[in-house]
mmCIF file of C-alpha atoms in Angstrom:
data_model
loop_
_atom_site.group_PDB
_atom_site.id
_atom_site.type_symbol
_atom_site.label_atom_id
_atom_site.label_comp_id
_atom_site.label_asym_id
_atom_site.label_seq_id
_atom_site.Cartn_x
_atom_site.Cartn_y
_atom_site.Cartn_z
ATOM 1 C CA UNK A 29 -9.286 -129.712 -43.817
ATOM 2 C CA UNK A 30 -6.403 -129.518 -46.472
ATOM 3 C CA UNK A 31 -2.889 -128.364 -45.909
ATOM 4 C CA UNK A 32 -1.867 -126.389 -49.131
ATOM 5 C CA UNK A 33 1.348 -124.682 -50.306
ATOM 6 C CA UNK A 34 1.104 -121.921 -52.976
ATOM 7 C CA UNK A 35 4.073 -121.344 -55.651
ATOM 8 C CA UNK A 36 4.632 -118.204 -57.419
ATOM 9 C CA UNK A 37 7.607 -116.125 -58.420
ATOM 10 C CA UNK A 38 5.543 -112.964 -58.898
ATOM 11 C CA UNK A 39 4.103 -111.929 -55.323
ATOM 12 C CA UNK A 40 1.005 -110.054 -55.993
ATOM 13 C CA UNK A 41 -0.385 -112.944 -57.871
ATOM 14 C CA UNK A 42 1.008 -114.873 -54.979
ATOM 15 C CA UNK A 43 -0.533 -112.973 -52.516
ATOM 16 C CA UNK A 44 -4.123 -113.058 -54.611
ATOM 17 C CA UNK A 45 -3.783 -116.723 -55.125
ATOM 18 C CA UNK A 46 -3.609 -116.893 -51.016
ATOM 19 C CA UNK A 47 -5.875 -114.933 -50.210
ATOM 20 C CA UNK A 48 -8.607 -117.048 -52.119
ATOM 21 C CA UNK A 49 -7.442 -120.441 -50.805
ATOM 22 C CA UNK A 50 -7.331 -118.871 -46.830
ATOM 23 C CA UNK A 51 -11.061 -117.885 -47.840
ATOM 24 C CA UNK A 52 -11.989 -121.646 -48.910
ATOM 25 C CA UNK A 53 -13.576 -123.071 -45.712
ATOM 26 C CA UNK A 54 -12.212 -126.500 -46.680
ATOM 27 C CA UNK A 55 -8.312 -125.572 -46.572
ATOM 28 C CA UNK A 56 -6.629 -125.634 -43.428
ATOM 29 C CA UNK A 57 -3.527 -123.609 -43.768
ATOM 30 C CA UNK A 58 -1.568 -122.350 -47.166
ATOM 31 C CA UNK A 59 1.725 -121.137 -47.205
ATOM 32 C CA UNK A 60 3.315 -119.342 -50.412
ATOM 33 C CA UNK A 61 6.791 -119.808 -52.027
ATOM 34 C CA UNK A 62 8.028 -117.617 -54.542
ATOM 35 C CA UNK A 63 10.747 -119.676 -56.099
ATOM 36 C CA UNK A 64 11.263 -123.437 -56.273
ATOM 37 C CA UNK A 65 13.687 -124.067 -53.378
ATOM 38 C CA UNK A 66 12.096 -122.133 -51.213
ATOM 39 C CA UNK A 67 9.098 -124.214 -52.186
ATOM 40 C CA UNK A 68 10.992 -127.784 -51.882
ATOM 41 C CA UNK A 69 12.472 -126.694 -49.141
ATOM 42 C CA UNK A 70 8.723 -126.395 -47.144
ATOM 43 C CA UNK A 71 7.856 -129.471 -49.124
ATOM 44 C CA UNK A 72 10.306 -131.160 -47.250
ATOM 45 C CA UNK A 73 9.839 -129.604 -43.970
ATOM 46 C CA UNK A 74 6.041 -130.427 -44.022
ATOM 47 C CA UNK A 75 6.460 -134.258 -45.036
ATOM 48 C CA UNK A 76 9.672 -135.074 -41.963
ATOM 49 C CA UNK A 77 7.625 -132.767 -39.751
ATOM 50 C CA UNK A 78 4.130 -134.159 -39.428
ATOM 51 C CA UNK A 79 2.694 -135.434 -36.566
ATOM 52 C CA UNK A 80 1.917 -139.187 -35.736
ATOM 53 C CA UNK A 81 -1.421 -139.837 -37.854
ATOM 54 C CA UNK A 82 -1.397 -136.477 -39.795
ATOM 55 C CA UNK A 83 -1.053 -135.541 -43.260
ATOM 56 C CA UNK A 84 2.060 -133.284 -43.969
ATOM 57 C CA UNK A 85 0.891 -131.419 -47.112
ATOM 58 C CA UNK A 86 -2.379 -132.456 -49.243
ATOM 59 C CA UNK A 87 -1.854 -130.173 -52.238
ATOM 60 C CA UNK A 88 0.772 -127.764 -54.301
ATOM 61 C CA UNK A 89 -0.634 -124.997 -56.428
ATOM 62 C CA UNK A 90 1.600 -124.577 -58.691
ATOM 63 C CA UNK A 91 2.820 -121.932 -61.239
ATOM 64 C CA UNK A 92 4.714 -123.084 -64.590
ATOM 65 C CA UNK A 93 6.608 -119.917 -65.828
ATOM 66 C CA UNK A 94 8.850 -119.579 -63.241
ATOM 67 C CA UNK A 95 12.371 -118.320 -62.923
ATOM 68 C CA UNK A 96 15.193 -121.543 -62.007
ATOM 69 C CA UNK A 97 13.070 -124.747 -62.179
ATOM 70 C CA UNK A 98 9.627 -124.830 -63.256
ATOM 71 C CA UNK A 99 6.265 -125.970 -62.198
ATOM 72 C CA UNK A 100 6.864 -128.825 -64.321
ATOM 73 C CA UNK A 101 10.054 -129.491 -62.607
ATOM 74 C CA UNK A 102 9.252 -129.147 -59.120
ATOM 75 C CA UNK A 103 6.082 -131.522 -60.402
ATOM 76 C CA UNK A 104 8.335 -134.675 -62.021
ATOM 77 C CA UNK A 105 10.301 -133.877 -58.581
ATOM 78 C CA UNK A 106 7.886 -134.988 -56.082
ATOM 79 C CA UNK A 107 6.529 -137.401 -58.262
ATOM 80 C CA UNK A 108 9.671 -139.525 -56.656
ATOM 81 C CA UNK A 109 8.195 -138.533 -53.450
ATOM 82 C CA UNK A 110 7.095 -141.946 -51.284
ATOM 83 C CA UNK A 111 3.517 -139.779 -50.803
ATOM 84 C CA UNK A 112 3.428 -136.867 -52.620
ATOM 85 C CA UNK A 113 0.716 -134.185 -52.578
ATOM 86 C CA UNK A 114 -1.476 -133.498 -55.264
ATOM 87 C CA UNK A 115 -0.186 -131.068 -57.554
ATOM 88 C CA UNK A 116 -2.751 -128.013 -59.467
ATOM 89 C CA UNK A 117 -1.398 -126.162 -61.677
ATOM 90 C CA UNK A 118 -2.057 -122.760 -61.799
ATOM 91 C CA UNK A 119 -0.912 -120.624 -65.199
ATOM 92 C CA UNK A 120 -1.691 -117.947 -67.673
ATOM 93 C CA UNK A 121 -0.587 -120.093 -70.687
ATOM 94 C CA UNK A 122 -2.754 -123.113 -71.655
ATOM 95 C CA UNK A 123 -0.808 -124.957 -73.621
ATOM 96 C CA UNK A 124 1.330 -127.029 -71.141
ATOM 97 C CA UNK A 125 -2.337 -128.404 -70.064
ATOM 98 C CA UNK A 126 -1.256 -132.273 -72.076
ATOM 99 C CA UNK A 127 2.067 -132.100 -70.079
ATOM 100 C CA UNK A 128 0.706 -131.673 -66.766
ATOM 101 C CA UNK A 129 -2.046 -134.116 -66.601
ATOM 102 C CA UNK A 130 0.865 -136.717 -67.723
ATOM 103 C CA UNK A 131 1.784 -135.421 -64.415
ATOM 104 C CA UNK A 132 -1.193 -136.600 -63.053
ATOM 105 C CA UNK A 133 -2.214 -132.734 -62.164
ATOM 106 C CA UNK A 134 -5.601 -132.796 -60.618
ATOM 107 C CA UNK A 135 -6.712 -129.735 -61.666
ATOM 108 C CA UNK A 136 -5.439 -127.110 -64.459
ATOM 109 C CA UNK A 137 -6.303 -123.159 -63.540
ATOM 110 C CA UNK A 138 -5.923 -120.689 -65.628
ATOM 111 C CA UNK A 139 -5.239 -117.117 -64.994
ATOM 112 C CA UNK A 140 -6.660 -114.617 -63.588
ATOM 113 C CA UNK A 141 -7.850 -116.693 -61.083
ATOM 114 C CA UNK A 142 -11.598 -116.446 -60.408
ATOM 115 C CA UNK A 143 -12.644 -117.798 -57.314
ATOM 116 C CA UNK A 144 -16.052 -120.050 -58.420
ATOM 117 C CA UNK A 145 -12.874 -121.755 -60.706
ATOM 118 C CA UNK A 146 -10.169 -122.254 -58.051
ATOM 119 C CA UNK A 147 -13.447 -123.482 -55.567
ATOM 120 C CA UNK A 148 -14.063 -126.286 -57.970
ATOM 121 C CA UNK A 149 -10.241 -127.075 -57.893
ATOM 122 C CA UNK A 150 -10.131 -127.099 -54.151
ATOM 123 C CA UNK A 151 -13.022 -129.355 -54.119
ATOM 124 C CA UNK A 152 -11.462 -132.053 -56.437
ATOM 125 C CA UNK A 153 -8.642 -132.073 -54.226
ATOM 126 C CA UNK A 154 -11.015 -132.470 -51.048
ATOM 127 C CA UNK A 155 -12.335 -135.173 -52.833
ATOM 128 C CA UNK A 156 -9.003 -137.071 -53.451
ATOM 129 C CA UNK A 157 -7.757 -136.304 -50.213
ATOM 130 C CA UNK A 158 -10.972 -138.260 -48.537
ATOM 131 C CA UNK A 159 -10.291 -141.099 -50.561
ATOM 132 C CA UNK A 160 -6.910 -141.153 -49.718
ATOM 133 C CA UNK A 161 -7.990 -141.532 -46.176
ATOM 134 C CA UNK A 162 -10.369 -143.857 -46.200
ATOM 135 C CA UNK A 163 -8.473 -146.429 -48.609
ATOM 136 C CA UNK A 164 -8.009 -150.029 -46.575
ATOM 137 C CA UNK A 165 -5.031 -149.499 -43.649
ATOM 138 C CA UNK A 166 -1.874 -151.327 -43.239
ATOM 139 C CA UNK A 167 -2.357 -154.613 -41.828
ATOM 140 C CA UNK A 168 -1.986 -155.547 -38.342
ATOM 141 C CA UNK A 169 0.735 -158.155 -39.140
ATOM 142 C CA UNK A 170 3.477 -158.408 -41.303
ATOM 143 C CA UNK A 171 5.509 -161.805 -43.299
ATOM 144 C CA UNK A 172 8.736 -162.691 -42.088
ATOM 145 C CA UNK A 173 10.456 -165.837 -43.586
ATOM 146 C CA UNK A 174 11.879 -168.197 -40.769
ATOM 147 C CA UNK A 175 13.125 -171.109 -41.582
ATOM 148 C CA UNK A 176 11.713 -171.221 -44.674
ATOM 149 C CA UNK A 177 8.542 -170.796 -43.766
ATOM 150 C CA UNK A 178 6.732 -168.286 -44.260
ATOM 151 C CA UNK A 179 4.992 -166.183 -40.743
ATOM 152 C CA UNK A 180 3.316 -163.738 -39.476
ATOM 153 C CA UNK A 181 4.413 -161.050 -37.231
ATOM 154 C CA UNK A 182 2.583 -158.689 -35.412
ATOM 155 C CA UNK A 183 3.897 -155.201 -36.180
ATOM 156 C CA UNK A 184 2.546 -154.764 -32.017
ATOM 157 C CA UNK A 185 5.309 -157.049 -31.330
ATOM 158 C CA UNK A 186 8.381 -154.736 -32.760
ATOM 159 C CA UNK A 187 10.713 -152.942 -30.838
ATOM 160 C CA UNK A 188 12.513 -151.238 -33.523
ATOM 161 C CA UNK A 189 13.611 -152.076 -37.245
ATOM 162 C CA UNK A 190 17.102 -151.558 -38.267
ATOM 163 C CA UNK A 191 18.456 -150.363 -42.173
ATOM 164 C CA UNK A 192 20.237 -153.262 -43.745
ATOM 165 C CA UNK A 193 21.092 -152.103 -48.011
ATOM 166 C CA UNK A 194 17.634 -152.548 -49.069
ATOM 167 C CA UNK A 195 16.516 -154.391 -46.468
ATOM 168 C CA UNK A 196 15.248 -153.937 -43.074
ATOM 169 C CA UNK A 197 15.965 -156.037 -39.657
ATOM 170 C CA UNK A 198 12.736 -156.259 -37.353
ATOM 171 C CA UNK A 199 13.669 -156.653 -33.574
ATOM 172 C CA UNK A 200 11.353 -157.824 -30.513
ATOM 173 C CA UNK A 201 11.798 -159.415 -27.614
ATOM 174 C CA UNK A 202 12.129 -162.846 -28.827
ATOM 175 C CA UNK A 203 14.743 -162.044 -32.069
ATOM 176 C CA UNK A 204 14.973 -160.469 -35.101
ATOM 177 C CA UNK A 205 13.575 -161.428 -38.760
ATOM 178 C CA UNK A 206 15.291 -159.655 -42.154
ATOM 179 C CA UNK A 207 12.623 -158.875 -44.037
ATOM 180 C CA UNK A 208 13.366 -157.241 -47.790
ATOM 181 C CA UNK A 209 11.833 -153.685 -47.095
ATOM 182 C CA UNK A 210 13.179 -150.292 -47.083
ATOM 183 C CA UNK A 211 13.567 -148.476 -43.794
ATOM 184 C CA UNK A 212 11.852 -145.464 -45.466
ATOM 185 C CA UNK A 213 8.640 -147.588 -46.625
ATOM 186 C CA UNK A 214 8.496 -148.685 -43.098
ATOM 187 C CA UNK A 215 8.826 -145.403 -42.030
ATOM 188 C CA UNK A 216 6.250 -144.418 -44.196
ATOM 189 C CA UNK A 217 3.580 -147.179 -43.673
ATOM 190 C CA UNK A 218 4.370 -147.174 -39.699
ATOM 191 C CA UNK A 219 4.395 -143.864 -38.721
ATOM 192 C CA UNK A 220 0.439 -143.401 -37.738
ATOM 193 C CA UNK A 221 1.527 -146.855 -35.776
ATOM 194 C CA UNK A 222 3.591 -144.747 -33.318
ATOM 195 C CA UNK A 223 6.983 -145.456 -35.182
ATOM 196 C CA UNK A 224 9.662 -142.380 -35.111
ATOM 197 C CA UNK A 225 12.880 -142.554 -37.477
ATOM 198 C CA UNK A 226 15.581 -141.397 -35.154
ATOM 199 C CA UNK A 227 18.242 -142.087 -37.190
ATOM 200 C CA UNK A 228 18.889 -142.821 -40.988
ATOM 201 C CA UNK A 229 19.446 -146.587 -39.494
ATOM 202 C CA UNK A 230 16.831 -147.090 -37.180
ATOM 203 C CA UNK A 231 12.643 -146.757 -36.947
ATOM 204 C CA UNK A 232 11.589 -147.115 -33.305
ATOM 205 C CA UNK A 233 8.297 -148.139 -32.008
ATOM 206 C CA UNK A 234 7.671 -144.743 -29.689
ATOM 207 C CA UNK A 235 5.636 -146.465 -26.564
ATOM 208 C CA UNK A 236 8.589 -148.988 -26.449
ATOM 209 C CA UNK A 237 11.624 -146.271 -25.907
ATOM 210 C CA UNK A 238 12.594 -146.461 -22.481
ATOM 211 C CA UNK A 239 14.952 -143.698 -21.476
ATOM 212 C CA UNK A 240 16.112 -141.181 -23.497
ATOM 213 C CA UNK A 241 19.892 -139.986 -22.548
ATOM 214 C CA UNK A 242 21.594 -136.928 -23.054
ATOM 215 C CA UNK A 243 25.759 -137.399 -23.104
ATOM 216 C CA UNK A 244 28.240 -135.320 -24.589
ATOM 217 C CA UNK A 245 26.422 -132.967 -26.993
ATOM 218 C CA UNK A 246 24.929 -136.215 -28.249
ATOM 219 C CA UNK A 247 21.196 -138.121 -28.259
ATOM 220 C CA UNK A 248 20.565 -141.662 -27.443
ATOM 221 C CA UNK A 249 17.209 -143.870 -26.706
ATOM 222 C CA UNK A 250 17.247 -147.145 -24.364
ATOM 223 C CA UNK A 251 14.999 -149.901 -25.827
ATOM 224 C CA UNK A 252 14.924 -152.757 -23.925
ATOM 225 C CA UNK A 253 18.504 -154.220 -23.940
ATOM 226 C CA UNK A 254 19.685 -151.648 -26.962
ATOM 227 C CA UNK A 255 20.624 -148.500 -27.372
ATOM 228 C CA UNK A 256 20.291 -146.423 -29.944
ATOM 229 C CA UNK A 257 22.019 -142.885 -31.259
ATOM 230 C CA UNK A 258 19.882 -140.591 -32.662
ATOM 231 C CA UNK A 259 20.923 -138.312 -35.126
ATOM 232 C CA UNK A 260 21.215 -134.403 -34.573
ATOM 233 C CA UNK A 261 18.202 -134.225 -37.524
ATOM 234 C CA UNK A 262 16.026 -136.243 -36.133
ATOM 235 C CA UNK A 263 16.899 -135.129 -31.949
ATOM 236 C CA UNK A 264 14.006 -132.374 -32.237
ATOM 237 C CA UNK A 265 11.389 -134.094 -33.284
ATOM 238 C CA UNK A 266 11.823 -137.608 -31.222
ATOM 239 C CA UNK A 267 12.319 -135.325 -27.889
ATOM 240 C CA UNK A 268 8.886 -133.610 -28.984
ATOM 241 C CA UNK A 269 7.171 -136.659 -29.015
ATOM 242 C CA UNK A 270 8.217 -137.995 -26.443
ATOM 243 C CA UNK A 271 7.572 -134.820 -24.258
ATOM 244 C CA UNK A 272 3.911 -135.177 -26.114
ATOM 245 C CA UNK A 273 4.017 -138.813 -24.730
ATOM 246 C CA UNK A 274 4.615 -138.059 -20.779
ATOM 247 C CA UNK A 275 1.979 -138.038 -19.005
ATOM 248 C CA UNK A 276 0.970 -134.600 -17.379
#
């Protein structure tokens, strides 16, 4: 079932475009945006706000012609995106068609919009999106140099990893290894592990957060021995999962 979000500037063709993809059995939910920070803006949203194992947004149907930035802006934008959703572009002008697919656009629709057309769009996307899924999952280890040698942690094993430049400290029980990863590509490849960013410093390993303390207007977790602030934009979404954790 795909997640879609809808970009227009001119709402009846908006509202059309919607109406088709709400029809499509195979999409889950679609949400429209007539301008392109309104439509970043949910981008966003969807991508911090998804849940442990789920897919923030599978797709953008975009416009080109649009007052501000462009479809082909808001395109070469999430194309710096760590996962970015698949972008079709939807337009009454076809000769921008060579541009987008250098934008790797999966699908080009013209306007008006028939629905056999934008069906065979949604379908290519379906189709992406399962491979997407079912492509080989982040091992169950990962290589830490100690002592020059090189070894293999379990990812089971960490407590939390900490930001350091562009590279990130791993912490268990028995010490920590440097290992030369972003925080955000952790964050990324951990997060259907149970890993939560709580802070622009620190990924923690959910099942391993001990307490979580409430002092002064501000957020902290207990892990083991540490403790560790949590920013105001991330204090929503770690209490949620935690609440989500606790047993009823």
């Amino acid at each position: 079932m795909l997640r879609v979000l809808a970009v227009d500037d001119e709402a009846p063709a908006l509202e059309e475009l919607l109406y088709l993809l709400r029809s499509d059995p195979r999409i889950h939910s679609a949400e429209g945006a007539t301008c392109a920070t309104e439509a970043l803006r949910l981008i966003g949203a969807a991508l911090e706000g998804c849940q442990e194992g789920e897919r923030g947004l599978d797709v953008v149907f975009l416009d080109i012609h649009m007052a501000g930035l462009s479809g082909l802006d808001i395109a070469r934008l999430l194309a710096g995106f760590a996962r970015p959703p698949l972008i079709v572009f939807v337009t009454a002008h076809e000769g921008f068609a060579v541009r987008a697919f250098d934008l790797k656009a999966v699908d080009y629709v013209l306007k008006p919009v028939r629905g056999e057309r934008l069906a065979e769009a949604v379908r290519r996307v379906a189709e992406l999106v399962g491979d997407r899924a079912t492509t080989v999952q982040e091992p169950d280890q990962i290589a830490v140099e100690l002592g020059g040698v090189t070894r293999f942690l379990a990812i089971a094993d960490i407590i939390y990893a900490e930001a350091q430049g562009d590279y990130a400290r791993l912490h268990t029980a028995r010490g920590s290894h440097l290992v030369r990863i972003a925080l955000s590509t952790l964050e990324e490849r951990w997060r259907s592990r149970g890993f939560v960013r709580i802070h622009r410093s620190h990924l923690v390993a959910l099942d391993r957060i001990d307490e979580l303390r409430l002092e002064g207007g501000s957020m902290s977790v207990r892990v083991g021995e540490a403790e560790l602030p949590v920013s105001r934009r991330h204090a929503r979404t770690v209490r949620d999962r935690l609440l989500r954790r606790a047993p009823h």
